[in-house]
Tab-separated table of C-alpha atoms and ligand atoms in Angstrom:
chain	number	residue	atom	x	y	z
A	1	UNK	CA	-2.933	49.451	10.981
A	2	UNK	CA	-3.742	45.857	10.095
A	3	UNK	CA	-3.042	43.235	12.726
A	4	UNK	CA	-1.576	39.947	11.606
A	5	UNK	CA	-4.294	37.345	11.902
A	6	UNK	CA	-3.760	34.834	14.669
A	7	UNK	CA	-3.843	31.401	13.046
A	8	UNK	CA	-6.846	29.509	14.320
A	9	UNK	CA	-6.522	25.895	15.401
A	10	UNK	CA	-7.229	23.518	12.506
A	11	UNK	CA	-10.576	21.694	12.776
A	12	UNK	CA	-10.204	18.118	14.031
A	13	UNK	CA	-12.691	15.265	14.494
A	14	UNK	CA	-14.696	14.673	17.657
A	15	UNK	CA	-14.295	11.204	19.198
A	16	UNK	CA	-17.613	10.185	17.572
A	17	UNK	CA	-16.487	11.415	14.138
A	18	UNK	CA	-13.178	9.594	14.519
A	19	UNK	CA	-14.896	6.325	15.488
A	20	UNK	CA	-17.275	6.784	12.551
A	21	UNK	CA	-14.410	7.222	10.072
A	22	UNK	CA	-12.519	4.212	11.396
A	23	UNK	CA	-15.465	1.949	10.593
A	24	UNK	CA	-14.610	2.541	6.914
A	25	UNK	CA	-17.503	0.381	5.633
A	26	UNK	CA	-21.180	0.648	6.577
A	27	UNK	CA	-24.019	-1.383	5.107
A	28	UNK	CA	-27.225	0.466	4.160
A	29	UNK	CA	-30.492	-1.498	4.225
A	30	UNK	CA	-33.459	-0.098	2.304
A	31	UNK	CA	-36.483	-2.112	3.322
A	32	UNK	CA	-40.191	-1.298	3.707
A	33	UNK	CA	-43.452	-1.293	1.752
A	34	UNK	CA	-41.521	-0.491	-1.447
A	35	UNK	CA	-39.907	-3.926	-1.179
A	36	UNK	CA	-43.415	-5.381	-1.692
A	37	UNK	CA	-44.863	-2.914	-4.210
A	38	UNK	CA	-41.686	-3.013	-6.350
A	39	UNK	CA	-41.260	0.773	-6.207
A	40	UNK	CA	-38.452	3.163	-5.264
A	41	UNK	CA	-40.658	5.886	-3.779
A	42	UNK	CA	-43.982	4.913	-2.245
A	43	UNK	CA	-46.716	7.562	-2.217
A	44	UNK	CA	-47.980	6.918	1.299
A	45	UNK	CA	-51.205	5.165	0.277
A	46	UNK	CA	-49.753	1.643	0.569
A	47	UNK	CA	-51.740	-0.678	2.819
A	48	UNK	CA	-49.830	-1.712	5.949
A	49	UNK	CA	-50.866	-5.303	5.228
A	50	UNK	CA	-48.752	-5.215	2.041
A	51	UNK	CA	-45.753	-5.531	4.381
A	52	UNK	CA	-45.513	-9.317	4.722
A	53	UNK	CA	-41.958	-10.711	4.755
A	54	UNK	CA	-42.210	-14.508	4.841
A	55	UNK	CA	-38.874	-15.245	6.519
A	56	UNK	CA	-37.346	-12.023	7.778
A	57	UNK	CA	-33.936	-12.755	9.270
A	58	UNK	CA	-31.965	-9.726	10.466
A	59	UNK	CA	-29.199	-12.028	11.705
A	60	UNK	CA	-28.638	-13.103	8.090
A	61	UNK	CA	-28.199	-9.412	7.091
A	62	UNK	CA	-25.733	-8.863	9.906
A	63	UNK	CA	-23.764	-12.060	9.279
A	64	UNK	CA	-23.355	-11.267	5.582
A	65	UNK	CA	-22.332	-7.687	6.371
A	66	UNK	CA	-19.805	-8.671	9.015
A	67	UNK	CA	-18.303	-11.397	6.829
A	68	UNK	CA	-17.819	-8.781	4.077
A	69	UNK	CA	-15.923	-6.416	6.377
A	70	UNK	CA	-18.678	-3.948	7.294
A	71	UNK	CA	-18.499	-2.558	10.799
A	72	UNK	CA	-21.925	-0.882	10.960
A	73	UNK	CA	-25.379	-1.072	9.398
A	74	UNK	CA	-28.035	1.596	8.830
A	75	UNK	CA	-31.707	0.637	8.371
A	76	UNK	CA	-34.489	2.728	6.803
A	77	UNK	CA	-36.796	2.799	9.836
A	78	UNK	CA	-39.140	4.965	7.731
A	79	UNK	CA	-38.778	5.901	4.068
A	80	UNK	CA	-40.653	8.675	2.215
A	81	UNK	CA	-43.898	6.596	2.173
A	82	UNK	CA	-44.175	7.037	5.951
A	83	UNK	CA	-44.490	3.325	6.779
A	84	UNK	CA	-42.720	2.611	10.072
A	85	UNK	CA	-40.722	-0.582	10.570
A	86	UNK	CA	-41.307	-0.267	14.313
A	87	UNK	CA	-44.616	0.067	16.195
A	88	UNK	CA	-44.682	3.858	16.449
A	89	UNK	CA	-47.054	5.336	18.992
A	90	UNK	CA	-47.761	8.409	16.860
A	91	UNK	CA	-49.072	6.753	13.699
A	92	UNK	CA	-50.980	3.618	12.747
A	93	UNK	CA	-49.003	3.336	9.548
A	94	UNK	CA	-46.576	0.736	10.815
A	95	UNK	CA	-45.713	-2.930	11.226
A	96	UNK	CA	-48.293	-3.038	14.034
A	97	UNK	CA	-51.041	-2.921	11.399
A	98	UNK	CA	-49.479	-5.643	9.277
A	99	UNK	CA	-49.953	-9.375	9.685
A	100	UNK	CA	-46.178	-9.920	10.004
A	101	UNK	CA	-45.505	-11.599	13.375
A	102	UNK	CA	-49.301	-11.135	13.931
A	103	UNK	CA	-48.814	-7.377	14.225
A	104	UNK	CA	-46.479	-7.803	17.194
A	105	UNK	CA	-43.232	-7.545	15.219
A	106	UNK	CA	-40.585	-4.824	15.311
A	107	UNK	CA	-38.018	-4.778	12.491
A	108	UNK	CA	-35.968	-2.049	14.162
A	109	UNK	CA	-35.720	-4.187	17.310
A	110	UNK	CA	-34.677	-7.279	15.361
A	111	UNK	CA	-32.179	-5.187	13.382
A	112	UNK	CA	-30.505	-3.625	16.429
A	113	UNK	CA	-30.392	-7.023	18.220
A	114	UNK	CA	-28.770	-8.583	15.140
A	115	UNK	CA	-26.199	-5.763	14.905
A	116	UNK	CA	-25.183	-6.314	18.512
A	117	UNK	CA	-25.093	-10.090	18.168
A	118	UNK	CA	-22.666	-9.740	15.242
A	119	UNK	CA	-20.589	-6.921	16.738
A	120	UNK	CA	-21.792	-4.230	14.314
A	121	UNK	CA	-22.709	-0.679	15.222
A	122	UNK	CA	-26.322	0.297	14.492
A	123	UNK	CA	-27.564	3.403	12.701
A	124	UNK	CA	-31.066	4.509	11.681
A	125	UNK	CA	-32.494	6.426	8.720
A	126	UNK	CA	-35.734	8.307	9.390
A	127	UNK	CA	-37.014	10.073	6.283
A	128	UNK	CA	-37.970	13.688	7.009
A	129	UNK	CA	-40.242	13.693	3.949
A	130	UNK	CA	-43.378	11.740	4.892
A	131	UNK	CA	-46.091	11.227	2.275
A	132	UNK	CA	-48.465	9.498	4.696
A	133	UNK	CA	-48.526	11.690	7.815
A	134	UNK	CA	-51.637	13.905	7.804
A	135	UNK	CA	-49.758	16.630	9.673
A	136	UNK	CA	-46.938	16.804	7.098
A	137	UNK	CA	-46.658	20.401	5.884
A	138	UNK	CA	-47.803	21.897	9.210
A	139	UNK	CA	-45.804	22.918	12.294
A	140	UNK	CA	-47.286	19.875	14.055
A	141	UNK	CA	-45.162	17.603	11.860
A	142	UNK	CA	-42.091	18.744	13.784
A	143	UNK	CA	-43.698	17.363	16.970
A	144	UNK	CA	-44.652	14.147	15.165
A	145	UNK	CA	-41.150	13.758	13.704
A	146	UNK	CA	-39.347	14.465	16.987
A	147	UNK	CA	-41.670	11.979	18.742
A	148	UNK	CA	-40.713	9.324	16.195
A	149	UNK	CA	-37.035	10.150	16.658
A	150	UNK	CA	-37.433	9.906	20.424
A	151	UNK	CA	-38.992	6.446	20.069
A	152	UNK	CA	-36.120	5.270	17.894
A	153	UNK	CA	-33.439	6.803	20.079
A	154	UNK	CA	-34.752	5.555	23.428
A	155	UNK	CA	-36.054	2.058	22.744
A	156	UNK	CA	-33.141	0.329	21.053
A	157	UNK	CA	-29.992	1.007	23.039
A	158	UNK	CA	-27.009	2.736	21.525
A	159	UNK	CA	-27.480	4.197	18.037
A	160	UNK	CA	-24.261	5.470	16.461
A	161	UNK	CA	-25.496	7.292	13.334
A	162	UNK	CA	-28.756	9.074	12.525
A	163	UNK	CA	-29.279	9.620	8.806
A	164	UNK	CA	-31.366	12.573	7.575
A	165	UNK	CA	-32.185	12.305	3.889
A	166	UNK	CA	-32.600	15.603	2.068
A	167	UNK	CA	-34.895	14.172	-0.636
A	168	UNK	CA	-38.293	15.731	-1.247
A	169	UNK	CA	-40.196	15.032	-4.426
A	170	UNK	CA	-43.309	17.139	-3.711
A	171	UNK	CA	-44.434	18.726	-6.976
A	172	UNK	CA	-45.249	22.427	-7.406
A	173	UNK	CA	-48.567	21.995	-5.583
A	174	UNK	CA	-47.104	19.703	-2.980
A	175	UNK	CA	-47.025	20.203	0.756
A	176	UNK	CA	-43.990	22.105	2.016
A	177	UNK	CA	-42.607	21.377	5.426
A	178	UNK	CA	-40.683	23.997	7.385
A	179	UNK	CA	-38.465	21.599	9.332
A	180	UNK	CA	-37.305	22.676	12.751
A	181	UNK	CA	-33.741	21.411	12.187
A	182	UNK	CA	-32.257	22.897	15.366
A	183	UNK	CA	-34.889	21.059	17.402
A	184	UNK	CA	-34.476	17.834	15.411
A	185	UNK	CA	-30.694	17.840	15.820
A	186	UNK	CA	-31.014	18.773	19.515
A	187	UNK	CA	-33.299	15.756	20.005
A	188	UNK	CA	-30.537	13.463	18.729
A	189	UNK	CA	-27.893	15.192	20.864
A	190	UNK	CA	-30.047	14.875	23.977
A	191	UNK	CA	-31.007	11.218	23.514
A	192	UNK	CA	-27.872	9.799	21.835
A	193	UNK	CA	-25.050	12.249	22.559
A	194	UNK	CA	-22.428	9.965	20.999
A	195	UNK	CA	-24.247	9.416	17.696
A	196	UNK	CA	-23.066	11.211	14.570
A	197	UNK	CA	-25.698	13.136	12.633
A	198	UNK	CA	-25.625	12.799	8.847
A	199	UNK	CA	-27.390	15.280	6.613
A	200	UNK	CA	-26.384	17.127	3.455
A	201	UNK	CA	-24.031	19.370	5.437
A	202	UNK	CA	-23.809	17.711	8.811
A	203	UNK	CA	-23.686	18.787	11.668
A	204	UNK	CA	-21.297	15.813	11.982
A	205	UNK	CA	-21.054	14.021	8.665
A	206	UNK	CA	-21.699	15.512	5.232
A	207	UNK	CA	-23.142	13.882	2.136
A	208	UNK	CA	-20.554	13.366	-0.610
A	209	UNK	CA	-22.874	15.097	-3.098
A	210	UNK	CA	-23.739	12.202	-5.449
A	211	UNK	CA	-25.022	8.626	-5.305
A	212	UNK	CA	-22.535	7.067	-7.742
A	213	UNK	CA	-20.007	5.913	-5.146
A	214	UNK	CA	-17.399	8.534	-5.914
A	215	UNK	CA	-15.919	11.004	-3.453
A	216	UNK	CA	-14.108	14.030	-4.790
A	217	UNK	CA	-10.379	14.023	-5.484
A	218	UNK	CA	-9.207	16.107	-3.674
A	219	UNK	CA	-11.436	15.452	-0.690
A	220	UNK	CA	-11.101	17.627	2.402
A	221	UNK	CA	-12.858	16.613	5.614
A	222	UNK	CA	-13.233	20.294	6.411
A	223	UNK	CA	-15.875	22.523	4.853
A	224	UNK	CA	-17.689	25.803	5.049
A	225	UNK	CA	-21.122	24.895	6.487
A	226	UNK	CA	-22.739	27.955	4.873
A	227	UNK	CA	-22.362	26.247	1.476
A	228	UNK	CA	-25.582	24.289	2.156
A	229	UNK	CA	-28.274	26.709	3.394
A	230	UNK	CA	-30.538	23.848	4.627
A	231	UNK	CA	-30.762	20.067	4.212
A	232	UNK	CA	-32.296	19.227	0.847
A	233	UNK	CA	-31.167	22.395	-0.958
A	234	UNK	CA	-29.068	21.203	-3.893
A	235	UNK	CA	-27.354	22.682	-6.937
A	236	UNK	CA	-24.385	21.698	-9.088
A	237	UNK	CA	-22.189	24.077	-7.100
A	238	UNK	CA	-23.372	22.618	-3.773
A	239	UNK	CA	-22.780	19.103	-5.128
A	240	UNK	CA	-19.186	20.039	-6.015
A	241	UNK	CA	-18.588	21.684	-2.651
A	242	UNK	CA	-19.858	18.542	-0.893
A	243	UNK	CA	-17.722	16.279	-3.063
A	244	UNK	CA	-14.485	18.092	-2.368
A	245	UNK	CA	-14.863	19.830	1.002
A	246	UNK	CA	-12.722	22.925	1.502
A	247	UNK	CA	-9.198	23.262	2.941
A	248	UNK	CA	-10.205	26.639	4.393
A	249	UNK	CA	-13.379	25.211	5.955
A	250	UNK	CA	-14.040	26.109	9.561
A	251	UNK	CA	-15.586	22.794	10.658
A	252	UNK	CA	-14.733	19.077	10.517
A	253	UNK	CA	-17.401	17.424	8.294
A	254	UNK	CA	-16.072	14.221	6.731
A	255	UNK	CA	-17.930	12.996	3.658
A	256	UNK	CA	-20.019	9.822	3.510
A	257	UNK	CA	-20.320	8.117	0.113
A	258	UNK	CA	-23.673	6.328	-0.256
A	259	UNK	CA	-24.430	4.122	-3.219
A	260	UNK	CA	-26.291	0.883	-3.929
A	261	UNK	CA	-25.022	-2.548	-4.924
A	262	UNK	CA	-27.926	-2.589	-7.402
A	263	UNK	CA	-29.460	0.040	-9.710
A	264	UNK	CA	-32.231	0.763	-7.142
A	265	UNK	CA	-32.148	1.390	-3.401
A	266	UNK	CA	-34.969	-1.108	-2.735
A	267	UNK	CA	-34.982	-4.718	-3.857
A	268	UNK	CA	-36.609	-5.420	-7.224
A	269	UNK	CA	-36.628	-9.004	-8.537
A	270	UNK	CA	-35.927	-7.665	-12.036
A	271	UNK	CA	-32.558	-6.387	-10.790
A	272	UNK	CA	-31.346	-9.692	-9.346
A	273	UNK	CA	-28.926	-10.058	-12.237
A	274	UNK	CA	-27.822	-6.407	-12.048
A	275	UNK	CA	-25.809	-6.683	-8.831
A	276	UNK	CA	-22.580	-4.704	-9.281
A	277	UNK	CA	-19.527	-6.753	-10.226
A	278	UNK	CA	-16.525	-7.280	-7.962
A	279	UNK	CA	-14.555	-4.973	-10.280
A	280	UNK	CA	-17.203	-2.226	-10.000
A	281	UNK	CA	-17.406	-2.557	-6.200
A	282	UNK	CA	-13.617	-2.440	-5.965
A	283	UNK	CA	-13.582	0.778	-8.023
A	284	UNK	CA	-16.165	2.206	-5.632
A	285	UNK	CA	-13.940	1.238	-2.692
A	286	UNK	CA	-10.933	3.007	-4.222
A	287	UNK	CA	-13.096	6.047	-5.043
A	288	UNK	CA	-14.595	6.340	-1.554
A	289	UNK	CA	-12.522	4.772	1.251
A	290	UNK	CA	-9.470	5.331	-0.960
A	291	UNK	CA	-10.303	9.034	-1.147
A	292	UNK	CA	-10.657	9.867	2.516
A	293	UNK	CA	-14.374	9.055	2.630
A	294	UNK	CA	-16.456	6.352	4.252
A	295	UNK	CA	-18.497	3.968	2.126
A	296	UNK	CA	-22.157	3.359	2.950
A	297	UNK	CA	-23.057	0.558	0.551
A	298	UNK	CA	-26.729	-0.314	0.203
A	299	UNK	CA	-27.684	-4.018	0.067
A	300	UNK	CA	-31.487	-4.254	0.091
A	301	UNK	CA	-33.384	-7.182	1.664
A	302	UNK	CA	-35.887	-8.956	-0.578
A	303	UNK	CA	-39.630	-9.109	0.097
A	304	UNK	CA	-38.911	-12.345	1.957
A	305	UNK	CA	-36.880	-10.277	4.419
A	306	UNK	CA	-33.439	-11.687	3.621
A	307	UNK	CA	-30.493	-10.528	1.521
A	308	UNK	CA	-30.578	-12.178	-1.899
A	309	UNK	CA	-28.037	-14.966	-2.577
A	310	UNK	CA	-26.575	-13.001	-5.489
A	311	UNK	CA	-25.815	-10.009	-3.266
A	312	UNK	CA	-24.419	-12.144	-0.444
A	313	UNK	CA	-22.161	-14.061	-2.848
A	314	UNK	CA	-20.999	-10.808	-4.483
A	315	UNK	CA	-20.181	-9.242	-1.128
A	316	UNK	CA	-18.105	-12.282	-0.179
A	317	UNK	CA	-16.153	-12.260	-3.467
A	318	UNK	CA	-15.571	-8.518	-3.166
A	319	UNK	CA	-14.243	-8.996	0.355
A	320	UNK	CA	-11.890	-11.718	-0.907
A	321	UNK	CA	-10.664	-9.389	-3.648
A	322	UNK	CA	-9.876	-6.582	-1.176
A	323	UNK	CA	-8.250	-9.026	1.236
A	324	UNK	CA	-6.003	-10.294	-1.584
A	325	UNK	CA	-5.084	-6.767	-2.705
A	326	UNK	CA	-4.013	-5.755	0.789
A	327	UNK	CA	-2.685	-9.144	1.976
A	328	UNK	CA	1.010	-8.278	1.757
A	329	UNK	CA	2.191	-4.846	2.801
A	330	UNK	CA	5.830	-4.582	1.680
A	331	UNK	CA	6.313	-1.673	4.082
A	332	UNK	CA	4.986	-3.526	7.150
A	333	UNK	CA	7.398	-3.215	10.060
A	334	UNK	CA	9.610	-0.751	8.123
A	335	UNK	CA	9.987	2.569	9.851
A	336	UNK	CA	9.541	5.563	7.526
A	337	UNK	CA	11.831	8.530	8.179
A	338	UNK	CA	10.342	11.976	7.833
A	339	UNK	CA	12.226	15.234	7.292
A	340	UNK	CA	10.471	18.560	7.451
A	341	UNK	CA	11.868	20.531	4.515
A	342	UNK	CA	9.979	23.795	5.078
A	343	UNK	CA	7.066	24.854	7.312
A	344	UNK	CA	4.635	23.282	4.832
A	345	UNK	CA	6.535	20.473	3.152
A	346	UNK	CA	8.293	17.261	4.093
A	347	UNK	CA	9.977	14.180	2.661
A	348	UNK	CA	9.065	10.743	3.974
A	349	UNK	CA	11.178	7.777	2.977
A	350	UNK	CA	10.853	4.056	3.533
A	351	UNK	CA	13.360	1.328	2.728
A	352	UNK	CA	11.503	-1.899	1.923
A	353	UNK	CA	14.614	-4.010	2.566
A	354	UNK	CA	14.364	-5.795	-0.788
A	355	UNK	CA	13.273	-5.124	-4.324
A	356	UNK	CA	9.535	-5.601	-4.925
A	357	UNK	CA	7.108	-4.935	-7.746
A	358	UNK	CA	4.717	-2.316	-6.390
A	359	UNK	CA	1.574	-0.913	-7.996
A	360	UNK	CA	-0.432	0.437	-5.076
A	361	UNK	CA	0.343	2.806	-2.226
A	362	UNK	CA	-1.698	3.537	0.888
A	363	UNK	CA	-1.071	6.868	2.595
A	364	UNK	CA	-2.649	7.975	5.873
A	365	UNK	CA	-2.541	11.084	7.999
A	366	UNK	CA	-3.236	10.895	11.713
A	367	UNK	CA	-6.516	12.791	11.380
A	368	UNK	CA	-6.885	13.131	15.146
A	369	UNK	CA	-4.671	16.179	14.421
A	370	UNK	CA	-6.761	17.337	11.462
A	371	UNK	CA	-6.101	17.045	7.746
A	372	UNK	CA	-3.004	18.823	6.434
A	373	UNK	CA	-1.507	17.531	3.178
A	374	UNK	CA	-2.560	19.425	0.028
A	375	UNK	CA	-0.153	18.078	-2.628
A	376	UNK	CA	2.316	15.207	-2.776
A	377	UNK	CA	4.292	12.975	-5.117
A	378	UNK	CA	5.258	9.320	-4.623
A	379	UNK	CA	8.651	8.290	-5.999
A	380	UNK	CA	10.417	4.954	-6.190
A	381	UNK	CA	14.049	3.898	-6.558
A	382	UNK	CA	16.182	0.767	-6.589
A	383	UNK	CA	19.039	0.094	-4.125
A	384	UNK	CA	20.711	3.267	-5.283
A	385	UNK	CA	20.287	5.693	-8.075
A	386	UNK	CA	17.633	7.911	-9.483
A	387	UNK	CA	14.165	8.443	-8.116
A	388	UNK	CA	11.272	7.985	-10.525
A	389	UNK	CA	7.890	9.539	-9.948
A	390	UNK	CA	5.230	6.834	-9.643
A	391	UNK	CA	2.112	8.864	-8.932
A	392	UNK	CA	1.038	12.200	-7.469
A	393	UNK	CA	-1.994	13.466	-5.665
A	394	UNK	CA	-3.535	16.244	-3.617
A	395	UNK	CA	-5.304	15.312	-0.350
A	396	UNK	CA	-4.555	12.307	1.870
A	397	UNK	CA	-6.650	12.524	5.059
A	398	UNK	CA	-7.757	9.311	6.780
A	399	UNK	CA	-6.674	7.198	3.805
A	400	UNK	CA	-5.576	7.724	0.234
A	401	UNK	CA	-5.076	4.795	-2.123
A	402	UNK	CA	-3.110	5.369	-5.324
A	403	UNK	CA	-2.628	2.822	-8.059
A	404	UNK	CA	0.105	3.164	-10.692
A	405	UNK	CA	1.903	1.166	-13.363
A	406	UNK	CA	3.792	-1.614	-11.518
A	407	UNK	CA	7.387	-0.646	-10.822
A	408	UNK	CA	10.352	-2.504	-9.374
A	409	UNK	CA	11.446	-0.569	-6.259
A	410	UNK	CA	13.391	-1.003	-3.054
A	411	UNK	CA	12.913	2.486	-1.634
A	412	UNK	CA	9.859	4.682	-1.643
A	413	UNK	CA	9.682	8.411	-1.089
A	414	UNK	CA	6.622	10.591	-0.464
A	415	UNK	CA	7.349	14.261	-1.073
A	416	UNK	CA	4.742	16.414	0.631
A	417	UNK	CA	4.965	19.472	-1.598
A	418	UNK	CA	2.311	21.525	0.112
A	419	UNK	CA	0.287	21.359	3.306
A	420	UNK	CA	-2.115	23.763	5.017
A	421	UNK	CA	-0.026	23.580	8.194
A	422	UNK	CA	3.141	21.627	9.082
A	423	UNK	CA	2.601	18.024	7.979
A	424	UNK	CA	2.743	15.289	10.602
A	425	UNK	CA	4.217	11.803	10.060
A	426	UNK	CA	2.382	9.724	7.477
A	427	UNK	CA	1.596	6.016	7.571
A	428	UNK	CA	2.601	4.255	4.353
A	429	UNK	CA	1.597	0.893	2.940
A	430	UNK	CA	3.015	-0.576	-0.294
A	431	UNK	CA	1.362	-3.417	-2.224
A	432	UNK	CA	1.648	-5.244	-5.518
A	433	UNK	CA	-1.759	-3.852	-6.574
B	1	LIG	C1	-32.403	9.511	-1.579
B	1	LIG	C2	-33.780	8.866	-1.481
B	1	LIG	O1	-34.758	9.572	-2.236
B	1	LIG	C3	-33.615	7.468	-1.983
B	1	LIG	O2	-34.833	6.776	-2.038
B	1	LIG	C4	-32.638	6.769	-1.050
B	1	LIG	O3	-33.220	6.656	0.244
B	1	LIG	C5	-31.320	7.535	-0.979
B	1	LIG	C6	-30.352	6.986	0.030
B	1	LIG	O4	-31.539	8.874	-0.662
B	1	LIG	O5	-32.392	10.844	-1.336
């Protein structure tokens, strides 16, 4: 005889995952020897003395980021070339061998100080792939790598996100590293228990599966962790699974959308006039934060060690654009009523108190209780009379933003047509768009 399966509790975020999601916008900073050699991937043979920023100013990075609405920043402490932006005790290939600040400088220290001074949370990227370390490709690299992690996670106070890049461009005859991921992740847990760990499939935050600034639609914050056998293993199918998550997934793994404000991740003078437009950045915002993801937008410092004027000005204009879009919420202070219509559907209604022209709706689930909505429609109506469908969608999660042809409405209705378990009250915002 078959026993009815006991429904398991839905996955829900840990406090660290919840805090991470609520930041909404993080600024990525790719900086290192590549900024001086004008490359995207260094090969590990770069001289440490090539690192020579004339006027490095981490406070300028942090000020620009904060003014643009970012709540956290993540710095490449070491990229694939192996050059360390802090004086690592396990390799000479670092700022200590450069002439910058007479070899006594520490970019990671200046970065974390600047984050704190500007009220931003600090995260660090430490490339697993290391083209300089002599021990790379041997079991001893796991010791080397965990020692570097320990330096970064003990010297600079609280670190809230540790970013493990899956990239590895070793050719067919290249060195292959068998990473000791359980040990690497345990090192983070031991030294910074409140930090979230990003890698292709977590264990806390998953990659969104592409670098174009576009989360999947639908986008579930739950997934099946077995989809990615190990960090760095990628296929079209894995990319799709990462983009969309999985409503039946057993773990909470929200997706992080990483993309660059420029064509490259590192600063190249030839790209100074290729900074993404306000319209393009706004699309990226709608396609990431507006699809239940978090946006990690890369803004690379120049070889002088500052963010370029073009990028800073673009960030400010983009922030103004978003502020204008969301300035007036017609539903602010209006209490939505919610009726459960079946175990997995509900109708939420809000009376705006007057007729408005609306073209944008913000929907939010209280994800502390997991993600539930699987299909919904948004309808509008005047003072009385027929409801017209404005837009429909699948997942909501932390935030869903839907734009539609402007319509004159007084009342708004969200029909939750399907949910994985009983839907909870939604937050609703209504804007001109
Ligand atoms: C990729 C890397 O190879 C790029 O250089 C960059 O760091 C990006 C964020 O991740 O995998």
